[in-house]
Amino acid sequence: MKIGTLPNGGDAIKAANELFKGLLEKGIVEELMAPAVQPGGSCSLALFADAERLDPILPWAPVMPVQGGRALSKLAFTDPGVKTGVVLRPCEARASVELIKLKQIVPDNILFITVDCPGTCEVAAFKASGVDEVEGAKTLLSGKVPEGNNLRTACSICENPAAEVGEIRIHIFGGGDVAIEAEDEVATKLEEAEVVTFSGAGIAGRDEAVKALKAERVKARDELFAKFDDETGSLEKLKEAFSTCIRCYNCMENCPICYCKVCIFKSPTFEHTGDKYAAWAMRKGVQKLPTETMLFHMTRLNHMSSSCIGCGVCDTACPMGLPVATLFRKVAKGVQEMFEYQPGRSLDDDIPLSVFREDELQAESGSGK
Amino acid sequence: MAEPAKTNENFEPRIVAFLCHWCTYTGADLAGTTRQQYPPNVRVVHLMCSGAIDVVYVLKALMDGADGVLIGGCHPGDCHYQSGNFKARRRVSILNKVLEQFGIPRDRVWLRWISASEGRKFAETIREITATVKDMGPAEFKEQWDV
Ligand code: SF4
Ligand code: SF4
Ligand code: FES
């Protein structure tokens, strides 16, 4: 890896956008996916091909309505055929790593650019607060939260907010500078094209700052999990907490890890015939509709929690404001620890459900020897 | 305090057993042909391999009438498809974590390795599960209308 700082004059957004312009102008990438402010306000992702039209890019957009990993699994499900840069937050980069392993992203033509992330606000609350998108981003970059907003729950407990994967990593934590770290091959290309120079020095206080932020987040996470267990620690209470779930599937549809083209819940297996509903009502006397909301969450937890990267997009997508991400992250933590697996860390770590060891999990599975 | 009433005495649990074709299903057959005694509470679902189990069917069984679920496969190393039982073991390990979060006791789901020659072990296993689940009472979900 090589490291250097970007000229920025105290403006991280401008520094990053200069870099992106250089990448497109010098043909290092031919298109670039990045968060952008739409003409009608509100942020989304966009795919930029014209170096003269990069103005809308806002790398630290204050909201994340669409998970970049999921978006990438659409545009690179098959090889885009042109060199494509993608600007991602750490959780989006982690999702992309999982999706590459799940064969949902063809990475050959993708240049991954990951940014240190100060967090995001909830989409609806941000819109209601009337804060300008760029101002909101700047406030977040300064370590504060825009007025009338909170950090999303998932962001407030995110222990991995630093750019740790990707060929190019943009550092902001630890000081007024903006640093760029790049894999040797990419760094050489960037230097040859005169896009950046790598002086060898990054942000002096970054390691310390990242460590402190992680510790703060771990504490917040453990407190939230303890509170969640207090409030939902029995089947009755958990059912109550999720009683307004309408099984709309938004949490699943927006989750980057839920990649199946047809979820079993949308398959004929769950298209019950009328006599089946009647049988439920007859047997129990009463049957709630929609049926099987708990089964849906439990099944999804079984299928994907080993790869949950904690982005919290499920929370954002839920029209009922249910604590989906807290539940999923809580279970995911136990599952991932059991397999000593950290999703999104490396392409070399196998997805837990795709491998096994011959001598393991006797106690956890209850199978004995 | 008075002795807690034994409400489960007359309760006959329903056990759904997902059994792999090559080992446990054949073991169950042997239990029958060798006249091993075991409770009639078990309903068998015949799978080719324990690795064919998806937890959605285990959970669905527990919500729709089963009080306990057995997943039976070949001993580690003996799976006729090499690794199906190892994969089942990973899935059940995850399932146990999920059940824990939902406050469902672990003894609702049993993973056991029973070979084609272990008719006696099959009968013993069914006796053990039936007795344990009888003590536990009906499955948490199945009578609830609001799940
Ligand atoms: S998005 Fe919310 S309401 Fe919709 S299925 Fe998920 S938890 Fe239920
Ligand atoms: S379950 Fe929620 S937090 Fe986890 S990866 Fe999916 S959307 Fe993100
Ligand atoms: S064939 Fe018996 S467990 Fe795979």
Coordinates of C-alpha atoms and ligand atoms in Angstrom, one line a residue:
Chain A
M1 CA 0.0 0.0 0.0
K2 CA 1.1 3.6 -0.7
I3 CA -0.1 6.6 1.2
G4 CA -0.3 10.4 0.7
T5 CA -2.5 13.3 1.3
L6 CA -4.9 15.1 -1.1
P7 CA -4.8 18.8 -1.5
N8 CA -8.0 20.0 0.2
G9 CA -7.9 23.4 1.8
G10 CA -10.0 22.1 4.6
D11 CA -12.7 20.7 2.3
A12 CA -12.8 16.9 2.2
I13 CA -15.7 16.8 -0.3
K14 CA -13.8 19.0 -2.8
A15 CA -10.6 16.9 -2.3
A16 CA -12.3 13.6 -3.0
N17 CA -14.3 15.1 -6.0
E18 CA -11.0 16.3 -7.5
L19 CA -9.6 12.8 -7.2
F20 CA -12.7 11.3 -8.9
K21 CA -12.5 13.9 -11.7
G22 CA -8.8 12.9 -12.2
L23 CA -9.7 9.2 -12.4
L24 CA -12.3 9.8 -15.1
E25 CA -10.3 12.4 -17.1
K26 CA -7.2 10.3 -17.2
G27 CA -9.2 7.2 -18.1
I28 CA -8.2 5.2 -15.0
V29 CA -11.9 4.5 -14.9
E30 CA -14.5 5.0 -17.6
E31 CA -17.5 5.3 -15.3
L32 CA -17.9 5.9 -11.6
M33 CA -20.6 5.0 -9.2
A34 CA -20.9 7.4 -6.3
P35 CA -23.5 9.0 -4.0
A36 CA -25.0 12.0 -5.6
V37 CA -27.5 14.8 -4.8
Q38 CA -30.4 14.7 -7.1
P39 CA -31.8 17.9 -8.8
G40 CA -34.9 17.5 -6.7
G41 CA -32.9 17.3 -3.5
S42 CA -32.2 14.1 -1.6
C43 CA -29.3 11.8 -2.2
S44 CA -29.1 8.6 -4.2
L45 CA -26.4 6.7 -6.1
A46 CA -25.6 7.6 -9.7
L47 CA -23.3 6.2 -12.4
F48 CA -21.2 8.9 -13.9
A49 CA -19.5 8.6 -17.3
D50 CA -18.9 12.3 -18.2
A51 CA -16.0 14.0 -16.3
E52 CA -17.7 17.3 -16.9
R53 CA -20.8 16.4 -15.0
L54 CA -19.5 15.3 -11.7
D55 CA -21.0 18.2 -9.7
P56 CA -23.8 16.1 -8.0
I57 CA -21.3 13.7 -6.4
L58 CA -21.4 13.9 -2.6
P59 CA -19.1 11.1 -1.3
W60 CA -20.2 11.5 2.3
A61 CA -23.9 11.9 1.5
P62 CA -25.8 12.4 4.8
V63 CA -28.2 9.5 4.0
M64 CA -27.9 6.0 2.5
P65 CA -31.3 5.1 0.9
V66 CA -29.7 2.4 -1.3
Q67 CA -26.9 0.1 -0.2
G68 CA -24.0 0.5 -2.6
G69 CA -23.2 -3.2 -2.4
R70 CA -26.7 -4.0 -3.6
A71 CA -26.5 -1.4 -6.3
L72 CA -23.2 -2.8 -7.5
S73 CA -24.6 -6.3 -7.6
K74 CA -27.0 -4.9 -10.3
L75 CA -24.6 -3.1 -12.4
A76 CA -21.8 -5.6 -12.2
F77 CA -23.9 -8.8 -12.0
T78 CA -22.3 -9.3 -15.4
D79 CA -19.0 -7.6 -16.3
P80 CA -19.8 -4.0 -17.3
G81 CA -17.1 -4.3 -19.9
V82 CA -15.6 -0.9 -19.0
K83 CA -13.3 0.0 -16.1
T84 CA -15.8 1.0 -13.3
G85 CA -14.9 3.0 -10.2
V86 CA -17.2 2.6 -7.2
V87 CA -17.2 5.0 -4.2
L88 CA -18.4 3.0 -1.2
R89 CA -18.8 3.4 2.5
P90 CA -17.1 0.7 4.6
C91 CA -20.4 -1.2 5.1
E92 CA -21.0 -1.1 1.4
A93 CA -17.5 -2.3 0.6
R94 CA -18.0 -5.2 3.1
A95 CA -21.3 -6.1 1.4
S96 CA -19.5 -6.1 -1.9
V97 CA -16.9 -8.4 -0.6
E98 CA -19.6 -10.8 0.5
L99 CA -21.4 -10.5 -2.8
I100 CA -18.3 -11.2 -4.8
K101 CA -17.9 -14.4 -2.8
L102 CA -21.6 -15.2 -3.4
K103 CA -20.9 -14.7 -7.2
Q104 CA -23.3 -11.7 -7.4
I105 CA -20.6 -9.2 -8.5
V106 CA -18.0 -9.7 -11.2
P107 CA -15.1 -7.7 -9.8
D108 CA -12.7 -7.9 -12.7
N109 CA -13.4 -4.4 -14.0
I110 CA -14.2 -2.8 -10.7
L111 CA -12.0 -0.3 -8.9
F112 CA -13.1 -0.2 -5.3
I113 CA -12.7 3.2 -3.6
T114 CA -13.7 3.1 0.1
V115 CA -14.1 6.2 2.3
D116 CA -13.8 6.6 6.1
C117 CA -17.5 7.1 7.1
P118 CA -18.7 9.5 9.8
G119 CA -22.2 7.9 9.6
T120 CA -25.5 8.7 8.1
C121 CA -29.0 10.0 9.1
E122 CA -32.4 8.4 8.5
V123 CA -33.7 9.3 5.0
A124 CA -37.1 10.5 6.1
A125 CA -36.0 12.4 9.1
F126 CA -33.2 14.1 7.1
K127 CA -35.7 15.2 4.5
A128 CA -38.1 16.5 7.2
S129 CA -35.3 18.4 8.9
G130 CA -34.9 20.6 5.8
V131 CA -31.1 20.5 6.1
D132 CA -29.2 21.0 2.8
E133 CA -27.5 17.8 1.7
V134 CA -24.0 19.3 1.3
E135 CA -24.3 21.1 4.6
G136 CA -25.5 17.9 6.2
A137 CA -22.4 16.1 4.9
K138 CA -20.1 18.7 6.2
T139 CA -21.7 18.6 9.6
L140 CA -21.2 14.8 9.7
L141 CA -17.6 15.2 8.6
S142 CA -17.0 17.6 11.4
G143 CA -18.1 14.9 13.8
K144 CA -21.5 16.4 14.6
V145 CA -25.0 15.4 13.7
P146 CA -27.1 17.8 11.5
E147 CA -29.8 19.6 13.4
G148 CA -33.1 17.8 13.8
N149 CA -31.4 14.5 13.0
N150 CA -29.8 11.5 14.8
L151 CA -27.2 9.1 13.6
R152 CA -29.0 6.0 12.3
T153 CA -29.0 3.3 15.0
A154 CA -26.8 1.0 12.8
C155 CA -24.2 3.8 12.3
S156 CA -24.2 4.6 16.0
I157 CA -23.2 1.0 16.8
C158 CA -20.9 0.4 13.7
E159 CA -17.5 -0.8 14.9
N160 CA -16.0 -0.7 11.5
P161 CA -16.4 2.8 10.2
A162 CA -12.9 3.0 8.7
A163 CA -12.0 2.3 5.1
E164 CA -10.2 -1.0 5.4
V165 CA -10.9 -2.7 2.1
G166 CA -10.7 -1.6 -1.5
E167 CA -7.8 -0.7 -3.9
I168 CA -8.2 3.0 -3.0
R169 CA -9.1 4.1 0.6
I170 CA -9.8 7.7 1.5
H171 CA -9.0 8.6 5.1
I172 CA -10.6 11.5 7.0
F173 CA -10.4 10.3 10.6
G174 CA -7.9 11.9 12.9
G175 CA -7.4 15.4 11.5
G176 CA -8.0 18.2 9.0
D177 CA -6.2 16.3 6.2
V178 CA -7.7 14.0 3.7
A179 CA -5.4 11.0 2.9
I180 CA -5.3 8.5 0.1
E181 CA -4.1 5.0 0.5
A182 CA -3.8 2.8 -2.6
E183 CA -2.6 -0.7 -3.5
D184 CA 0.8 -0.4 -5.1
E185 CA -0.3 -1.2 -8.7
V186 CA -3.1 1.4 -8.6
A187 CA -0.9 3.9 -6.8
T188 CA 1.7 3.6 -9.6
K189 CA -1.0 4.2 -12.2
L190 CA -2.3 7.2 -10.3
E191 CA 1.2 8.7 -10.1
E192 CA 2.0 8.1 -13.7
A193 CA -1.2 9.8 -14.7
E194 CA -0.4 12.6 -12.3
V195 CA -3.7 12.3 -10.5
V196 CA -2.1 12.2 -7.0
T197 CA 1.4 11.9 -5.5
F198 CA 2.1 9.5 -2.6
S199 CA 4.4 11.3 -0.1
G200 CA 4.4 8.3 2.2
A201 CA 2.7 10.3 5.0
G202 CA -1.0 10.0 5.8
I203 CA -3.0 11.5 8.7
A204 CA -0.8 11.3 11.8
G205 CA -3.6 10.8 14.3
R206 CA -5.7 8.4 12.3
D207 CA -4.9 5.1 13.9
E208 CA -5.6 6.6 17.4
A209 CA -8.8 8.2 16.2
V210 CA -10.1 5.0 14.6
K211 CA -9.2 3.1 17.7
A212 CA -11.1 5.5 19.9
L213 CA -14.1 5.6 17.6
K214 CA -14.3 1.8 17.5
A215 CA -14.2 1.6 21.3
E216 CA -17.0 4.1 21.6
R217 CA -19.1 2.2 19.1
V218 CA -18.5 -1.2 20.7
K219 CA -19.7 0.3 24.0
A220 CA -22.8 1.7 22.3
R221 CA -23.4 -1.6 20.6
D222 CA -23.2 -3.6 23.8
E223 CA -25.5 -1.2 25.6
L224 CA -28.0 -1.4 22.8
F225 CA -27.9 -5.2 22.7
A226 CA -28.4 -5.4 26.5
K227 CA -31.3 -3.0 26.3
F228 CA -32.8 -4.9 23.3
D229 CA -32.6 -8.2 25.3
D230 CA -34.3 -6.5 28.2
E231 CA -37.1 -5.3 26.1
T232 CA -37.5 -8.3 23.8
G233 CA -35.9 -11.1 25.8
S234 CA -38.9 -13.5 25.5
L235 CA -41.0 -14.8 22.7
E236 CA -43.9 -12.8 23.9
K237 CA -42.0 -9.5 24.0
L238 CA -40.3 -10.1 20.7
K239 CA -43.6 -10.8 19.1
E240 CA -45.0 -7.6 20.6
A241 CA -42.0 -5.6 19.3
F242 CA -42.6 -7.0 15.8
S243 CA -46.4 -7.1 15.9
T244 CA -46.8 -4.4 13.3
C245 CA -44.7 -6.2 10.7
I246 CA -46.7 -6.5 7.5
R247 CA -44.3 -8.9 5.8
C248 CA -43.8 -6.4 3.0
Y249 CA -40.3 -7.8 2.4
N250 CA -38.7 -4.3 2.3
C251 CA -36.1 -5.3 4.8
M252 CA -35.1 -8.2 2.6
E253 CA -35.4 -6.5 -0.7
N254 CA -33.0 -3.8 0.4
C255 CA -30.6 -6.0 2.3
P256 CA -27.4 -6.3 0.2
I257 CA -26.8 -9.9 1.5
C258 CA -30.3 -11.2 0.6
Y259 CA -29.4 -11.9 -3.0
C260 CA -31.7 -14.8 -4.0
K261 CA -33.6 -14.0 -7.1
V262 CA -36.7 -15.6 -5.7
C263 CA -37.0 -15.7 -2.0
I264 CA -38.7 -18.9 -0.7
F265 CA -41.3 -16.6 0.9
K266 CA -42.2 -15.3 -2.5
S267 CA -42.3 -18.7 -4.0
P268 CA -45.3 -21.1 -4.4
T269 CA -44.2 -22.7 -1.1
F270 CA -45.8 -19.8 0.7
E271 CA -48.7 -19.2 -1.7
H272 CA -51.1 -21.1 0.5
T273 CA -54.4 -22.3 -0.7
G274 CA -57.7 -21.2 1.0
D275 CA -58.1 -24.5 2.8
K276 CA -54.7 -24.0 4.5
Y277 CA -55.8 -20.7 6.0
A278 CA -59.1 -22.3 7.1
A279 CA -57.1 -25.2 8.7
W280 CA -55.0 -22.7 10.7
A281 CA -58.1 -20.8 11.9
M282 CA -59.9 -24.1 12.7
R283 CA -57.0 -25.5 14.6
K284 CA -56.2 -22.4 16.7
G285 CA -59.6 -20.7 16.7
V286 CA -58.0 -17.5 15.4
Q287 CA -55.2 -16.8 12.9
K288 CA -53.5 -13.5 12.3
L289 CA -53.1 -12.2 8.8
P290 CA -50.5 -11.8 7.3
T291 CA -49.4 -15.2 8.6
E292 CA -45.8 -16.3 9.3
T293 CA -44.2 -12.9 10.0
M294 CA -42.0 -14.4 12.7
L295 CA -41.1 -17.4 10.5
F296 CA -40.0 -14.9 7.8
H297 CA -37.6 -13.1 10.2
M298 CA -36.3 -16.3 11.7
T299 CA -35.7 -17.9 8.3
R300 CA -33.9 -14.8 7.0
L301 CA -31.7 -14.8 10.1
N302 CA -30.8 -18.4 9.6
H303 CA -30.0 -17.9 5.9
M304 CA -28.0 -14.7 6.0
S305 CA -27.0 -13.5 9.4
S306 CA -23.5 -15.1 9.0
S307 CA -22.9 -12.4 6.3
C308 CA -24.8 -9.5 7.8
I309 CA -22.5 -6.5 7.6
G310 CA -24.5 -4.3 9.8
C311 CA -25.4 -1.6 7.4
G312 CA -28.9 -1.0 8.8
V313 CA -30.5 -0.6 5.5
C314 CA -33.3 -2.9 6.7
D315 CA -34.2 -0.4 9.4
T316 CA -34.3 2.4 6.8
A317 CA -36.4 0.3 4.5
C318 CA -39.0 -0.8 7.1
P319 CA -42.2 1.3 6.8
M320 CA -43.1 0.4 10.4
G321 CA -39.9 1.6 12.0
L322 CA -39.2 -1.9 13.4
P323 CA -35.8 -2.6 15.0
V324 CA -34.9 -5.1 12.3
A325 CA -31.2 -4.2 12.2
T326 CA -30.8 -4.5 15.9
L327 CA -32.3 -7.9 15.9
F328 CA -30.3 -9.0 12.9
R329 CA -27.0 -7.6 14.2
K330 CA -27.5 -9.1 17.6
V331 CA -28.0 -12.6 16.2
A332 CA -25.4 -12.1 13.6
K333 CA -22.8 -11.3 16.3
G334 CA -23.3 -14.6 18.0
V335 CA -23.3 -16.5 14.7
Q336 CA -20.3 -14.8 13.3
E337 CA -18.3 -15.3 16.6
M338 CA -19.2 -19.0 16.5
F339 CA -17.6 -19.3 13.1
E340 CA -14.8 -16.8 13.8
Y341 CA -16.0 -15.0 10.7
Q342 CA -15.9 -11.3 10.0
P343 CA -18.0 -10.7 6.9
G344 CA -16.5 -8.3 4.4
R345 CA -13.0 -8.5 5.7
S346 CA -11.4 -10.5 3.0
L347 CA -12.2 -12.5 -0.1
D348 CA -10.1 -15.3 1.3
D349 CA -12.4 -16.0 4.2
D350 CA -15.0 -18.6 3.2
I351 CA -18.7 -17.9 3.8
P352 CA -19.6 -20.1 6.8
L353 CA -22.4 -21.9 5.1
S354 CA -20.3 -22.8 2.1
V355 CA -17.7 -24.8 4.1
F356 CA -17.3 -26.9 7.2
R357 CA -14.7 -28.5 9.4
E358 CA -14.9 -32.2 10.2
D359 CA -14.3 -31.7 13.9
E360 CA -16.5 -28.8 15.1
L361 CA -19.7 -27.6 16.6
Q362 CA -20.5 -30.7 18.6
A363 CA -21.9 -28.6 21.4
E364 CA -23.3 -25.7 19.4
S365 CA -25.3 -28.1 17.1
G366 CA -26.2 -30.4 20.0
S367 CA -25.2 -33.4 17.9
G368 CA -22.5 -34.7 20.1
K369 CA -19.6 -36.6 18.5
Chain B
M1 CA -45.5 -23.6 47.9
A2 CA -47.6 -26.3 46.5
E3 CA -46.2 -28.8 44.0
P4 CA -46.6 -27.4 40.5
A5 CA -49.4 -29.2 38.7
K6 CA -48.2 -31.7 36.2
T7 CA -50.1 -30.2 33.3
N8 CA -48.2 -32.2 30.7
E9 CA -49.1 -35.6 32.0
N10 CA -51.8 -36.2 29.4
F11 CA -50.0 -34.3 26.6
E12 CA -48.8 -36.5 23.7
P13 CA -46.1 -34.6 21.8
R14 CA -45.8 -34.8 18.1
I15 CA -42.3 -35.3 16.8
V16 CA -41.4 -34.7 13.2
A17 CA -38.2 -36.5 12.2
F18 CA -36.3 -35.6 9.0
L19 CA -34.3 -38.7 8.3
C20 CA -31.6 -39.3 5.7
H21 CA -32.2 -42.2 3.4
W22 CA -28.9 -44.0 3.7
C23 CA -28.5 -44.1 7.5
T24 CA -31.1 -42.9 9.9
Y25 CA -34.1 -43.9 7.8
T26 CA -32.7 -47.3 7.4
G27 CA -31.9 -47.4 11.1
A28 CA -35.5 -46.5 11.8
D29 CA -36.5 -49.4 9.5
L30 CA -34.2 -51.7 11.4
A31 CA -35.8 -50.6 14.7
G32 CA -39.1 -51.7 13.3
T33 CA -38.0 -55.1 11.9
T34 CA -36.1 -55.9 15.1
R35 CA -39.2 -55.0 17.1
Q36 CA -37.6 -52.2 19.2
Q37 CA -40.2 -50.4 21.3
Y38 CA -40.5 -46.7 20.8
P39 CA -43.4 -44.2 21.3
P40 CA -45.7 -43.7 18.3
N41 CA -45.4 -40.0 18.5
V42 CA -42.9 -39.6 15.7
R43 CA -43.8 -38.8 12.0
V44 CA -41.0 -39.3 9.6
V45 CA -40.1 -37.2 6.6
H46 CA -37.8 -39.1 4.3
L47 CA -34.8 -37.1 2.9
M48 CA -32.0 -38.3 0.7
C49 CA -29.4 -36.7 3.0
S50 CA -29.4 -34.6 6.2
G51 CA -27.7 -31.9 4.1
A52 CA -31.0 -31.5 2.2
I53 CA -32.6 -29.9 5.3
D54 CA -33.4 -26.3 5.3
V55 CA -34.2 -24.7 8.6
V56 CA -37.4 -23.2 7.2
Y57 CA -38.9 -26.6 7.2
V58 CA -37.8 -27.2 10.8
L59 CA -39.3 -23.9 11.9
K60 CA -42.5 -24.4 9.9
A61 CA -43.0 -27.8 11.5
L62 CA -42.7 -26.2 15.0
M63 CA -45.2 -23.6 14.1
D64 CA -47.7 -25.9 12.4
G65 CA -48.0 -28.7 14.9
A66 CA -44.7 -30.3 15.8
D67 CA -43.5 -30.1 19.4
G68 CA -40.1 -31.4 18.6
V69 CA -38.0 -32.0 15.5
L70 CA -35.4 -34.6 14.9
I71 CA -32.8 -34.3 12.1
G72 CA -31.1 -37.6 11.7
G73 CA -28.1 -38.3 9.5
C74 CA -25.1 -40.5 9.0
H75 CA -22.2 -40.3 11.4
P76 CA -19.6 -37.7 10.6
G77 CA -17.4 -39.1 7.8
D78 CA -20.1 -41.5 6.7
C79 CA -22.4 -39.2 4.7
H80 CA -23.1 -40.8 1.3
Y81 CA -22.7 -37.4 -0.3
Q82 CA -19.5 -36.8 1.6
S83 CA -20.4 -33.6 3.5
G84 CA -24.2 -33.2 3.8
N85 CA -24.2 -33.9 7.5
F86 CA -21.4 -31.4 8.1
K87 CA -23.4 -28.8 6.4
A88 CA -26.5 -29.7 8.3
R89 CA -24.5 -29.3 11.5
R90 CA -23.5 -25.8 10.6
R91 CA -27.1 -24.9 9.8
V92 CA -28.4 -26.4 13.0
S93 CA -25.7 -24.5 15.0
I94 CA -27.0 -21.2 13.5
L95 CA -30.6 -22.3 14.1
N96 CA -29.8 -22.8 17.8
K97 CA -28.6 -19.2 18.0
V98 CA -31.7 -17.9 16.4
L99 CA -34.0 -20.0 18.7
E100 CA -32.1 -18.6 21.7
Q101 CA -32.8 -15.0 20.6
F102 CA -36.5 -15.9 20.2
G103 CA -36.7 -17.5 23.6
I104 CA -37.4 -21.0 22.2
P105 CA -35.7 -23.8 24.2
R106 CA -33.0 -25.6 22.4
D107 CA -34.6 -29.0 23.1
R108 CA -37.2 -28.4 20.5
V109 CA -34.7 -29.4 17.8
W110 CA -32.5 -32.4 17.9
L111 CA -29.6 -33.3 15.5
R112 CA -28.5 -36.9 15.8
W113 CA -26.2 -39.2 14.0
I114 CA -27.7 -42.7 13.7
S115 CA -26.4 -45.3 11.3
A116 CA -28.3 -48.0 9.3
S117 CA -27.3 -50.6 11.9
E118 CA -28.3 -48.6 14.9
G119 CA -31.9 -49.6 15.2
R120 CA -31.6 -49.7 19.0
K121 CA -30.1 -46.2 19.1
F122 CA -32.9 -44.9 16.9
A123 CA -35.5 -46.3 19.4
E124 CA -33.6 -44.9 22.3
T125 CA -33.4 -41.5 20.7
I126 CA -37.1 -41.3 20.0
R127 CA -37.8 -42.4 23.6
E128 CA -35.5 -39.6 24.9
I129 CA -36.9 -36.9 22.7
T130 CA -40.5 -37.9 23.4
A131 CA -40.0 -37.9 27.1
T132 CA -38.1 -34.6 27.1
V133 CA -40.6 -32.8 24.9
K134 CA -43.5 -34.2 26.8
D135 CA -42.1 -32.5 29.9
M136 CA -41.6 -29.3 28.0
G137 CA -45.2 -29.2 26.8
P138 CA -46.6 -28.0 23.5
A139 CA -44.3 -26.0 21.2
E140 CA -44.2 -22.3 21.9
F141 CA -45.6 -21.1 18.6
K142 CA -48.1 -23.6 17.5
E143 CA -51.1 -22.6 19.4
Q144 CA -50.5 -18.8 19.1
W145 CA -52.7 -17.0 16.6
D146 CA -50.5 -13.9 16.3
V147 CA -47.3 -15.3 14.8
Ligands
SF4_1 S1 -39.6 -4.1 6.2 FE1 -40.5 -4.1 8.3 S2 -42.8 -4.5 8.0 FE2 -41.7 -5.0 6.1 S3 -41.3 -7.3 6.3 FE3 -39.4 -6.2 7.1 S4 -39.8 -6.0 9.3 FE4 -41.8 -6.5 8.4
SF4_2 S1 -29.8 -7.7 7.7 FE1 -29.9 -5.4 7.7 S2 -28.0 -4.7 8.6 FE2 -27.7 -6.8 8.0 S3 -26.8 -6.7 5.9 FE3 -29.1 -6.9 5.7 S4 -29.8 -4.8 5.5 FE4 -27.7 -4.7 6.3
FES3 S1 -26.5 -39.4 3.3 FE1 -26.9 -39.5 5.4 S2 -26.3 -37.6 6.1 FE2 -25.8 -37.4 4.0

